[in-house]
PDB file of C-alpha atoms in Angstrom:
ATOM      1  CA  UNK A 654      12.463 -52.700  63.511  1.00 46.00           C
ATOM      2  CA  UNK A 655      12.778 -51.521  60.378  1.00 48.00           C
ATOM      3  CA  UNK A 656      14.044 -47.701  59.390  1.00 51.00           C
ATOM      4  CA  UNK A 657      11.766 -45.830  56.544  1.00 51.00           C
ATOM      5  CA  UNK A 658      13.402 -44.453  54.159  1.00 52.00           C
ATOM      6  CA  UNK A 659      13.315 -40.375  54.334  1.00 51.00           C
ATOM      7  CA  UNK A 660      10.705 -38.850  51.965  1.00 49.00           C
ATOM      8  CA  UNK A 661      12.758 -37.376  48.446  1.00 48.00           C
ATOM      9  CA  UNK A 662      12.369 -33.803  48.322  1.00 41.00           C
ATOM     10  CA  UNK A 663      11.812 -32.247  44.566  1.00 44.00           C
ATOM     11  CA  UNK A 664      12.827 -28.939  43.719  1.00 43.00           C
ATOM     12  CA  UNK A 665       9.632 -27.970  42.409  1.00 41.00           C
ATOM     13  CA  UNK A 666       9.825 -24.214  42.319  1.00 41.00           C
ATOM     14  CA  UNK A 667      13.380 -24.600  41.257  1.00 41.00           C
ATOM     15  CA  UNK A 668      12.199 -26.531  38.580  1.00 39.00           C
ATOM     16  CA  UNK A 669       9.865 -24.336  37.197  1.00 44.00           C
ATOM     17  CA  UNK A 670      12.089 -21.130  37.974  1.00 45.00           C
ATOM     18  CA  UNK A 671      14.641 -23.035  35.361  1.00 45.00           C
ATOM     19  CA  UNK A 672      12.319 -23.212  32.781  1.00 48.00           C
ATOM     20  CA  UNK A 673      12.643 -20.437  29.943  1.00 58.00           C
ATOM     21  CA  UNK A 674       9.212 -18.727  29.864  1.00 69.00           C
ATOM     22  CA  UNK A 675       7.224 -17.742  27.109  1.00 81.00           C
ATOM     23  CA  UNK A 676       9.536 -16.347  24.190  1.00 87.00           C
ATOM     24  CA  UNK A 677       8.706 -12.438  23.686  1.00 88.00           C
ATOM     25  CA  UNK A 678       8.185 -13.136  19.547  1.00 90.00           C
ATOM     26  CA  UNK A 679       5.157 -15.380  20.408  1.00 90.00           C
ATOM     27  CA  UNK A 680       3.386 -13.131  22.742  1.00 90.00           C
ATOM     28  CA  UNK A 681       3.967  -9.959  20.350  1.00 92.00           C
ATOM     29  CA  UNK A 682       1.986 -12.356  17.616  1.00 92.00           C
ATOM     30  CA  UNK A 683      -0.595 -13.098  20.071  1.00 89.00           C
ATOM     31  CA  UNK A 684      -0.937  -9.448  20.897  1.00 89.00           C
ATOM     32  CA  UNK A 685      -0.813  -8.927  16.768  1.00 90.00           C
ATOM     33  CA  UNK A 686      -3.425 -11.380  16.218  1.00 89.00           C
ATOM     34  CA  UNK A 687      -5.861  -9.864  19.085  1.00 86.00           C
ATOM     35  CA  UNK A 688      -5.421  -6.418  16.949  1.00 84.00           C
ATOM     36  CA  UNK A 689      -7.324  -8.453  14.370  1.00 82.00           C
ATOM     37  CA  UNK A 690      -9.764 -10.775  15.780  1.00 79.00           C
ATOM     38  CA  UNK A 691     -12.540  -8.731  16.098  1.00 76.00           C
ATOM     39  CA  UNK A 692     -14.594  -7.072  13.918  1.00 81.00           C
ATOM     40  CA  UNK A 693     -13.841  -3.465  15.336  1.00 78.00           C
ATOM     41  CA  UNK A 694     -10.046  -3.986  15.561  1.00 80.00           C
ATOM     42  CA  UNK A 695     -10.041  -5.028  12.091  1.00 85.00           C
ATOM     43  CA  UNK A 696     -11.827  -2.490  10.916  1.00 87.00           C
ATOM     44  CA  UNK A 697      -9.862   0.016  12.984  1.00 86.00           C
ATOM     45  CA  UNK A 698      -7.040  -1.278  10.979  1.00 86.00           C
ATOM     46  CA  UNK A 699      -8.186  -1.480   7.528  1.00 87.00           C
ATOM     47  CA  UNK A 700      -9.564   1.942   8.181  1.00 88.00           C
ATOM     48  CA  UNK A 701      -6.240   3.287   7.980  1.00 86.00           C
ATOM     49  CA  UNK A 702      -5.981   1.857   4.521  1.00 86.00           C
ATOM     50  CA  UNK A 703      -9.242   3.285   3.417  1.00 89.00           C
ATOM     51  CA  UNK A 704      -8.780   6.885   4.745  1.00 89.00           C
ATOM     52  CA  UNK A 705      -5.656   6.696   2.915  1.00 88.00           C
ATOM     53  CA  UNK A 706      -7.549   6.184  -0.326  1.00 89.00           C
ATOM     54  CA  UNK A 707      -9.684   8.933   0.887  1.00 91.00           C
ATOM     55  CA  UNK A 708      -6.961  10.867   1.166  1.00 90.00           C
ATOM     56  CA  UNK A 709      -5.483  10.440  -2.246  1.00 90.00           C
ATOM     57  CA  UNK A 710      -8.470  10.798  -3.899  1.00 91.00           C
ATOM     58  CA  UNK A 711      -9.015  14.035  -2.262  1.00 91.00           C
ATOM     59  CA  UNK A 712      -5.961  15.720  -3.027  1.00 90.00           C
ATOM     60  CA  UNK A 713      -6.715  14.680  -6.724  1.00 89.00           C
ATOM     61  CA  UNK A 714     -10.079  16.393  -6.801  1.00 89.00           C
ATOM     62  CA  UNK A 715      -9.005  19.105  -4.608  1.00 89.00           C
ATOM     63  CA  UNK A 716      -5.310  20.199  -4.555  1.00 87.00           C
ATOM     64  CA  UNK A 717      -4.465  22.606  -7.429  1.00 88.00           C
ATOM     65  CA  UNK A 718      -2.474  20.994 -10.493  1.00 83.00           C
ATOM     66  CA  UNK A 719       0.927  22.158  -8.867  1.00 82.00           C
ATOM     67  CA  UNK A 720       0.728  21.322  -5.411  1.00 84.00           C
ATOM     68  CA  UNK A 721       0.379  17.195  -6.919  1.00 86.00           C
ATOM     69  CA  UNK A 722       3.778  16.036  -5.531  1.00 87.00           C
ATOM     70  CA  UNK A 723       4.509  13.006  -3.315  1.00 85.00           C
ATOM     71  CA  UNK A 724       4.989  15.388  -0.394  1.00 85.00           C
ATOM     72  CA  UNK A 725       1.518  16.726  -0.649  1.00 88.00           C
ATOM     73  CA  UNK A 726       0.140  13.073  -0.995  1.00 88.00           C
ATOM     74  CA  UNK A 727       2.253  11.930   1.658  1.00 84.00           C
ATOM     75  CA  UNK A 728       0.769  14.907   3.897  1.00 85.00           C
ATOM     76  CA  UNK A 729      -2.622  14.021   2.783  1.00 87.00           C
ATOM     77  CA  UNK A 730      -2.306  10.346   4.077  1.00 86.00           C
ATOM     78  CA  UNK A 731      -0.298  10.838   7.208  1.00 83.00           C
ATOM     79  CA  UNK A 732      -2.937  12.900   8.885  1.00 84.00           C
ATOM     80  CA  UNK A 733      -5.531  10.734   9.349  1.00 86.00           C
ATOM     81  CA  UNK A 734      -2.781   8.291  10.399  1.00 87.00           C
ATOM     82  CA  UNK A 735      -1.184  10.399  13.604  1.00 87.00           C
ATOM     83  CA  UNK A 736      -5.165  10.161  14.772  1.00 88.00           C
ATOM     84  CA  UNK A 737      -5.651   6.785  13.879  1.00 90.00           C
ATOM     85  CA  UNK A 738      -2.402   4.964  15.274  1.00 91.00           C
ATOM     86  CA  UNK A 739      -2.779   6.400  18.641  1.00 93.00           C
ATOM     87  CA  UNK A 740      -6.389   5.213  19.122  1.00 92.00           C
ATOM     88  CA  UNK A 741      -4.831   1.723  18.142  1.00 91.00           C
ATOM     89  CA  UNK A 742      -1.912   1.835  20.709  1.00 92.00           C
ATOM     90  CA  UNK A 743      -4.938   2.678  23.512  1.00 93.00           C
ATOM     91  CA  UNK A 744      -7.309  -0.147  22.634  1.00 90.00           C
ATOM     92  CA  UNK A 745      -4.187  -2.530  22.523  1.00 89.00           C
ATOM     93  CA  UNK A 746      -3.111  -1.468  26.189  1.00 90.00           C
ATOM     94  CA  UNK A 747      -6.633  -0.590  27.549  1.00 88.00           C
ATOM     95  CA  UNK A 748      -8.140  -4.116  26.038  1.00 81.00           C
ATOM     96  CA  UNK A 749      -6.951  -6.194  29.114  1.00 80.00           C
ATOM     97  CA  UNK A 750      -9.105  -3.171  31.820  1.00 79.00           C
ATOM     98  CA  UNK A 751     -11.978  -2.625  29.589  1.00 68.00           C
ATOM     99  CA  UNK A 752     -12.599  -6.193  28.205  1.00 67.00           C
ATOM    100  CA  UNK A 753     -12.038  -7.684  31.427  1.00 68.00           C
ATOM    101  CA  UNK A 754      -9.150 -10.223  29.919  1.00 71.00           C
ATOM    102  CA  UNK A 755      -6.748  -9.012  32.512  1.00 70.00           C
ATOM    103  CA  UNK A 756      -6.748 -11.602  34.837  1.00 70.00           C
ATOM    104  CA  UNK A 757      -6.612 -14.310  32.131  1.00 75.00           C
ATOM    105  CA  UNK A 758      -3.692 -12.736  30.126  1.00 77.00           C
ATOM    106  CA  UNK A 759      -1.465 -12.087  33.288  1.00 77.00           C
ATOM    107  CA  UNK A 760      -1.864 -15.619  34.720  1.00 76.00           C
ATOM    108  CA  UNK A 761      -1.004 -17.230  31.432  1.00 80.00           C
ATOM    109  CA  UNK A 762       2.107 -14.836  31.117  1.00 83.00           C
ATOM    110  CA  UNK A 763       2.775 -13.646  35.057  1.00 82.00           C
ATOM    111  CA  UNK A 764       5.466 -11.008  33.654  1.00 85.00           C
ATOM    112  CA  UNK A 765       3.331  -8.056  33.271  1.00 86.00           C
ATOM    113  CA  UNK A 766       6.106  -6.064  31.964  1.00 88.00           C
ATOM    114  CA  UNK A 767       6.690  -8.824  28.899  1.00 90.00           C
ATOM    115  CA  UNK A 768       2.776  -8.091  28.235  1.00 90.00           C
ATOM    116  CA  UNK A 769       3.112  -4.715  28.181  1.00 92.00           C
ATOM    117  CA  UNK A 770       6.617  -4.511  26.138  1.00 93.00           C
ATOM    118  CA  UNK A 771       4.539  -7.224  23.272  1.00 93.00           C
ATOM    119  CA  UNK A 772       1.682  -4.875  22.865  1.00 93.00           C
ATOM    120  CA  UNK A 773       3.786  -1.939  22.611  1.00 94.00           C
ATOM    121  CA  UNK A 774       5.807  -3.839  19.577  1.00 95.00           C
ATOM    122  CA  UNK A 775       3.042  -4.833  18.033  1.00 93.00           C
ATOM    123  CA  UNK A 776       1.468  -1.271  18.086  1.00 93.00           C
ATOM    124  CA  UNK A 777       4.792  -0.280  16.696  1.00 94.00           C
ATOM    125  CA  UNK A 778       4.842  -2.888  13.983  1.00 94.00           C
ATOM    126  CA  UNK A 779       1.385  -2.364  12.623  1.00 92.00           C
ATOM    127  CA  UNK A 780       2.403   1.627  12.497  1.00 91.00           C
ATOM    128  CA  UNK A 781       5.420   0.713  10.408  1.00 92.00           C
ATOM    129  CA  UNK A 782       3.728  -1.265   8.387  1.00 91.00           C
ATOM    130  CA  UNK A 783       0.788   1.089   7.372  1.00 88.00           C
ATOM    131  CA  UNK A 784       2.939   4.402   6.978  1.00 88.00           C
ATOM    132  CA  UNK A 785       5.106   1.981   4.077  1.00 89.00           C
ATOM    133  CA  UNK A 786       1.819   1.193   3.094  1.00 87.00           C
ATOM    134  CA  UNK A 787       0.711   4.878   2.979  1.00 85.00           C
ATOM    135  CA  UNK A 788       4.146   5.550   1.199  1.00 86.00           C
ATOM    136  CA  UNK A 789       3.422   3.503  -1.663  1.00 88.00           C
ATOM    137  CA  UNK A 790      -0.437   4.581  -2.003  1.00 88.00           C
ATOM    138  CA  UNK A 791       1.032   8.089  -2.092  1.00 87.00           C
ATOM    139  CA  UNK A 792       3.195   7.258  -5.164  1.00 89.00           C
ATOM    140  CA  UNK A 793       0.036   5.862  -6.897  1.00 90.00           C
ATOM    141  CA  UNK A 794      -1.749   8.659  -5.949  1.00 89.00           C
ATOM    142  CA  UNK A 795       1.310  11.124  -7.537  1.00 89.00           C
ATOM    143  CA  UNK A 796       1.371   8.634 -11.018  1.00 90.00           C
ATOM    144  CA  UNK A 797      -2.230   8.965 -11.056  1.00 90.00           C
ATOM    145  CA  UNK A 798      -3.050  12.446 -10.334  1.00 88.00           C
ATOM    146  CA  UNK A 799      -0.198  13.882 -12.717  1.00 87.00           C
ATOM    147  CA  UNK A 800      -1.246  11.658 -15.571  1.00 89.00           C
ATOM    148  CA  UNK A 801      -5.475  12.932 -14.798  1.00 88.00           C
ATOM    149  CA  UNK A 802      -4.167  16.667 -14.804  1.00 84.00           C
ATOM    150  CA  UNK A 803      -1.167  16.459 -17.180  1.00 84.00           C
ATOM    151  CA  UNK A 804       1.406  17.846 -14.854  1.00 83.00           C
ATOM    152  CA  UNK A 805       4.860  16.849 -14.435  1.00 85.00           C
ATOM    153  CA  UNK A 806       5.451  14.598 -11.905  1.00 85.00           C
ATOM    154  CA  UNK A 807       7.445  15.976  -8.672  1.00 87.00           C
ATOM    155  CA  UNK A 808       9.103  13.201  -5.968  1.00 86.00           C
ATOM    156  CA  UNK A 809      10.073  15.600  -3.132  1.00 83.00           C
ATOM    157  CA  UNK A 810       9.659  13.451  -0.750  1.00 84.00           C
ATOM    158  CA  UNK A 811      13.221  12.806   0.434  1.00 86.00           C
ATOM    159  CA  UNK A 812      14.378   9.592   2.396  1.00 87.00           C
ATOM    160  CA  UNK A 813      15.041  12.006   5.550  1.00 89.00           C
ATOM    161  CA  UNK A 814      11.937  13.574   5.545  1.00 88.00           C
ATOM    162  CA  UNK A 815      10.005  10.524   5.078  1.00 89.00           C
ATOM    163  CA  UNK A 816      12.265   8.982   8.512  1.00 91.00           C
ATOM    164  CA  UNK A 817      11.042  12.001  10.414  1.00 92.00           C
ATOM    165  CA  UNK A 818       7.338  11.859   9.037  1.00 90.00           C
ATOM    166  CA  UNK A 819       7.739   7.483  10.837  1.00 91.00           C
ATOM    167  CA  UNK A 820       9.519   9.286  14.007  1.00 93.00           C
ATOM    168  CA  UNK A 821       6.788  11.901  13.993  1.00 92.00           C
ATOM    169  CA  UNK A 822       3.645   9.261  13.577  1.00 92.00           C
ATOM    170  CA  UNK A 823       5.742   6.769  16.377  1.00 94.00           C
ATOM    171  CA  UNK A 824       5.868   9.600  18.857  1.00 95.00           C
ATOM    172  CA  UNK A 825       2.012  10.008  18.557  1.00 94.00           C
ATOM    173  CA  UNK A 826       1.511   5.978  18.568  1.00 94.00           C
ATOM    174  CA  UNK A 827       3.373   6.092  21.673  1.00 95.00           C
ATOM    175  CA  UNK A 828       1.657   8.646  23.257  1.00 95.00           C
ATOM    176  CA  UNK A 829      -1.127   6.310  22.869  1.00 94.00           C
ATOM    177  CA  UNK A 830       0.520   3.750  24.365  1.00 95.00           C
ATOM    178  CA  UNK A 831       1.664   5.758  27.639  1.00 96.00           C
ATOM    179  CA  UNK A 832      -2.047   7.111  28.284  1.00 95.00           C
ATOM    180  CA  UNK A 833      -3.243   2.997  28.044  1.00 93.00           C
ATOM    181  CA  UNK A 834      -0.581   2.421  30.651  1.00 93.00           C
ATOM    182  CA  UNK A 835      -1.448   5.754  32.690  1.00 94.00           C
ATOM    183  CA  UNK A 836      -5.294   5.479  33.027  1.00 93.00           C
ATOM    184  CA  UNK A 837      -5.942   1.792  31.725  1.00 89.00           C
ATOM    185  CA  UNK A 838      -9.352   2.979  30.602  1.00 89.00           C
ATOM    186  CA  UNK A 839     -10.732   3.179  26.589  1.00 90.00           C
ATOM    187  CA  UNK A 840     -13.103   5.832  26.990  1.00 91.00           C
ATOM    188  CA  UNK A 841     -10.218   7.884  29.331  1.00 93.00           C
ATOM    189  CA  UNK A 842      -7.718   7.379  27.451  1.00 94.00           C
ATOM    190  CA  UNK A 843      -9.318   8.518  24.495  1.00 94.00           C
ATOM    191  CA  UNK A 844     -10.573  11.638  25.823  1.00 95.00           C
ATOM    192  CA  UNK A 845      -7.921  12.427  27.138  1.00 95.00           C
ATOM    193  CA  UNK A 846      -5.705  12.021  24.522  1.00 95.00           C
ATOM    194  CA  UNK A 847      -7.695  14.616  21.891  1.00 93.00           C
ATOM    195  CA  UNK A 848      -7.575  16.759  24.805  1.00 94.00           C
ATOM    196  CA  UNK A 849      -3.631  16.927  24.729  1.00 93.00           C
ATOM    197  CA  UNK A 850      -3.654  16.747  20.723  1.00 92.00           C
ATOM    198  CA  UNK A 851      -6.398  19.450  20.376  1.00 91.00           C
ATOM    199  CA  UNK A 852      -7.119  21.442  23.971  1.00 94.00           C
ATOM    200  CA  UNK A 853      -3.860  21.681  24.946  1.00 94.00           C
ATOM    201  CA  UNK A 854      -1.888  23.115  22.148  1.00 94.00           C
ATOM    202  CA  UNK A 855      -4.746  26.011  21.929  1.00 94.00           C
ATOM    203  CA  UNK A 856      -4.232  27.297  25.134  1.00 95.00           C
ATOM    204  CA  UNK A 857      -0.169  27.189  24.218  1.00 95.00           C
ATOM    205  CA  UNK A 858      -1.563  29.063  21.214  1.00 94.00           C
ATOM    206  CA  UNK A 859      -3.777  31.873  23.100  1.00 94.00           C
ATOM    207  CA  UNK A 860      -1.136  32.204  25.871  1.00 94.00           C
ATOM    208  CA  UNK A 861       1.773  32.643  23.477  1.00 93.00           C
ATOM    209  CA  UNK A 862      -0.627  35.458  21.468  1.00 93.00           C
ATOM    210  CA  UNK A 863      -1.437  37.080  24.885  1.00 92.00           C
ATOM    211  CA  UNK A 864       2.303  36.797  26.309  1.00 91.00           C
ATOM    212  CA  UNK A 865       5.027  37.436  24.017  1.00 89.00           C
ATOM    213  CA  UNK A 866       7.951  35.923  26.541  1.00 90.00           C
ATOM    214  CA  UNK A 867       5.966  32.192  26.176  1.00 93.00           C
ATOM    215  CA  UNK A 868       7.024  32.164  22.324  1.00 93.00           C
ATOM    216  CA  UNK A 869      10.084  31.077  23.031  1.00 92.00           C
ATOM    217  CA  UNK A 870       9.193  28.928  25.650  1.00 94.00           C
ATOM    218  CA  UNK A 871       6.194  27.469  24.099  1.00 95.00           C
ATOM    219  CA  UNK A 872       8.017  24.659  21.749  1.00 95.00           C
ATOM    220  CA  UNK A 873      10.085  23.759  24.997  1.00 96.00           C
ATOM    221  CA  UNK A 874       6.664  22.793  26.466  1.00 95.00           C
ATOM    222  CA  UNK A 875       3.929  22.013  23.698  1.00 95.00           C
ATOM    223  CA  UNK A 876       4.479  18.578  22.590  1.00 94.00           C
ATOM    224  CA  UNK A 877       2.680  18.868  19.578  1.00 93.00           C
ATOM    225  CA  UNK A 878       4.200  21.708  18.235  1.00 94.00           C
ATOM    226  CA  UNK A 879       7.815  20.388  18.267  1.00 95.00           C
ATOM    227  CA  UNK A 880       6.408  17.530  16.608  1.00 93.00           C
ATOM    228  CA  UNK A 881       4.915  19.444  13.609  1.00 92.00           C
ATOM    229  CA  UNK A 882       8.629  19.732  12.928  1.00 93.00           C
ATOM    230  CA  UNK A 883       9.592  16.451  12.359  1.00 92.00           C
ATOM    231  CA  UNK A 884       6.605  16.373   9.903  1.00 89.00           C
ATOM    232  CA  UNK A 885       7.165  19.665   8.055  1.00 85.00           C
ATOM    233  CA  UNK A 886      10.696  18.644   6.727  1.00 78.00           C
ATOM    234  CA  UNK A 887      13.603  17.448   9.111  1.00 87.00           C
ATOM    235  CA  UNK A 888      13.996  19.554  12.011  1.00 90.00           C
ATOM    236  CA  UNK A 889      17.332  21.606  12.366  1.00 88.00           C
ATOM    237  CA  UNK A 890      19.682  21.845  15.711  1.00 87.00           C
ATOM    238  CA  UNK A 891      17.131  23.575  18.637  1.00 94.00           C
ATOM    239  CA  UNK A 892      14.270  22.034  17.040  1.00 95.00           C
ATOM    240  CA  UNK A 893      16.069  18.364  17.728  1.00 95.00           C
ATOM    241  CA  UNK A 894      16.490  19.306  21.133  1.00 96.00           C
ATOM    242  CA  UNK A 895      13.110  20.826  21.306  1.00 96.00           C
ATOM    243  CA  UNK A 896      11.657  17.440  20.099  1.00 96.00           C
ATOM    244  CA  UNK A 897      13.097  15.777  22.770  1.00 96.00           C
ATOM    245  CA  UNK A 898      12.684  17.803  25.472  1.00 96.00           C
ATOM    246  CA  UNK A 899       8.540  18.024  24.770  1.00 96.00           C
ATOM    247  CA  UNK A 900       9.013  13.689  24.674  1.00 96.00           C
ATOM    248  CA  UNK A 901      10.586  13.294  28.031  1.00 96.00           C
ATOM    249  CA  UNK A 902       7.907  15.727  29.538  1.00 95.00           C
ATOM    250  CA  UNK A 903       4.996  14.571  27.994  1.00 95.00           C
ATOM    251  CA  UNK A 904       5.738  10.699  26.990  1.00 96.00           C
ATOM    252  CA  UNK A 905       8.575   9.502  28.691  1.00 96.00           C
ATOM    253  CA  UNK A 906       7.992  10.490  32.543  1.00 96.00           C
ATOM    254  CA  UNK A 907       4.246   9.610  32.209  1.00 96.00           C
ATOM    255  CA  UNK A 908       5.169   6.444  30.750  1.00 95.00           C
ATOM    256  CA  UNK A 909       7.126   5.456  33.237  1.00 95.00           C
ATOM    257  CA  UNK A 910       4.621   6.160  36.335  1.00 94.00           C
ATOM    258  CA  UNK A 911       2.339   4.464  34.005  1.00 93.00           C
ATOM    259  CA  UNK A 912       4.241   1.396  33.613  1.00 92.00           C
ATOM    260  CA  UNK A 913       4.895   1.253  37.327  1.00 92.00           C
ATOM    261  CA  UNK A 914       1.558   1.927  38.444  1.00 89.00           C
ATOM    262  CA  UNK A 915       0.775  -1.331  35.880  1.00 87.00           C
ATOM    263  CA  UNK A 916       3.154  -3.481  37.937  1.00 86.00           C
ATOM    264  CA  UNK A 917       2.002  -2.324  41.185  1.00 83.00           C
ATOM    265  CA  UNK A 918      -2.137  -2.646  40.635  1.00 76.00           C
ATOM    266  CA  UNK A 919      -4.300  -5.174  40.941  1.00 73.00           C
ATOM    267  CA  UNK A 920      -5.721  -6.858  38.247  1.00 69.00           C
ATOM    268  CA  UNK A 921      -9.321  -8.435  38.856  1.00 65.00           C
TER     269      UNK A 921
END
């Protein structure tokens, strides 16, 4: 009578456990390439190329002959900018709940955390990239509107106060980015968000008029307020601190519930 051989056991799940998963770079250009696919995200995009044209042209027009320096330009641009970016760091994060692409995405890359970490890079990148774009249309805008008016051209726009302008904008792209993770909803997210940048910071306002002991308390607590230092010149000593307290209270610590209620949901 003849023995059978016992069956060879493979390692399958070992197997596949050794195998180096999806490298970060190619998911952050897959997340980079979503930004642009469609007609609204590109247009989203270019958009902060055009109201950065806007911009410039309006300080031109309007701005008197000397107040045409590269820190008024650079004012100018950056302010449509801190609303734009943050709209783009929701859509990015929000796209997988509201588009229903969820369920794809995460099965192709199981490591929600990698997904998450890709979008948030390439929310940072396209930032970057359109505040050194901003940078340079401000510079035309300066050569331009001093040669239309005749003025002498001004460049006060020093290298610090240009890193704490990017800081500045990056803390409000973020902020984007933490209420996509928090309420994984467009149309929440959104609303919510002009509610912290707009609401919020006039009730500070009216409660700091009406109770003198919340002025110094206020830039402890109102995020947008210690950020209006970083873009009004670089912020000295308290202010620093002041910065970063308002972060960890109203970006860091929401981020993080955010990030674990994304691990912890279900995705359908």
């Amino acid at each position: 009578m003849s023995t059978m051989a016992p069956p060879t056991y493979h390692p399958v799940h070992e197997q596949h456990e050794d195998q180096p998963g999806i490298p970060l770079a190619r998911v952050v250009r897959v997340e980079l390439r979503k930004m642009f696919d469609t007609r609204s995200g590109f247009w989203l995009i270019a958009s902060l190329v055009i109201l950065g044209v806007v911009a410039t042209i309006g300080t031109i027009l309007f701005a008197p002959d000397d107040q045409l320096t590269h820190n008024t330009f650079a004012a100018a641009i950056g302010f449509p900018m801190t609303i734009v970016l943050p709209i783009i760091a929701i859509l990015a994060i929000t796209g997988e709940w509201s588009q229903r692409t969820g369920l794809t995405t995460f099965t192709l890359v199981p490591n929600r955390g990698r997904v998450l970490l890709a979008k948030t890079v390439a929310s940072v990148v396209v930032g970057i990239a359109s505040m050194l774009v901003a940078l340079v249309v401000g510079v035309v805008g300066n050569l331009v509107g001093t040669a239309i008016t005749g003025t002498d051209l001004v460049w006060d726009l020093s290298a610090a106060q240009f890193g704490t302008i990017v800081i500045g904008s990056l803390l409000c792209l973020l902020t984007g980015t933490m209420l996509g993770m928090v309420i994984r909803s467009s149309p929440g997210a959104l609303v919510t968000y002009f509610v912290l940048t707009l609401v919020l910071p006039t009730l500070f306002g009216i409660l700091a008029t009406s109770q003198p002991d919340f002025v110094d308390i206020r830039p402890w607590v109102d995020a947008e307020l210690a950020r209006s230092f970083l873009f009004e010149g670089p912020p000295q000593g308290e202010q620093w601190a002041q910065v970063a307290v308002t972060a960890a209270l109203w970006l860091v610590l929401p981020a993080l519930l955010g990030l674990r209620a994304v691990l912890r949901s279900e995705v359908k």
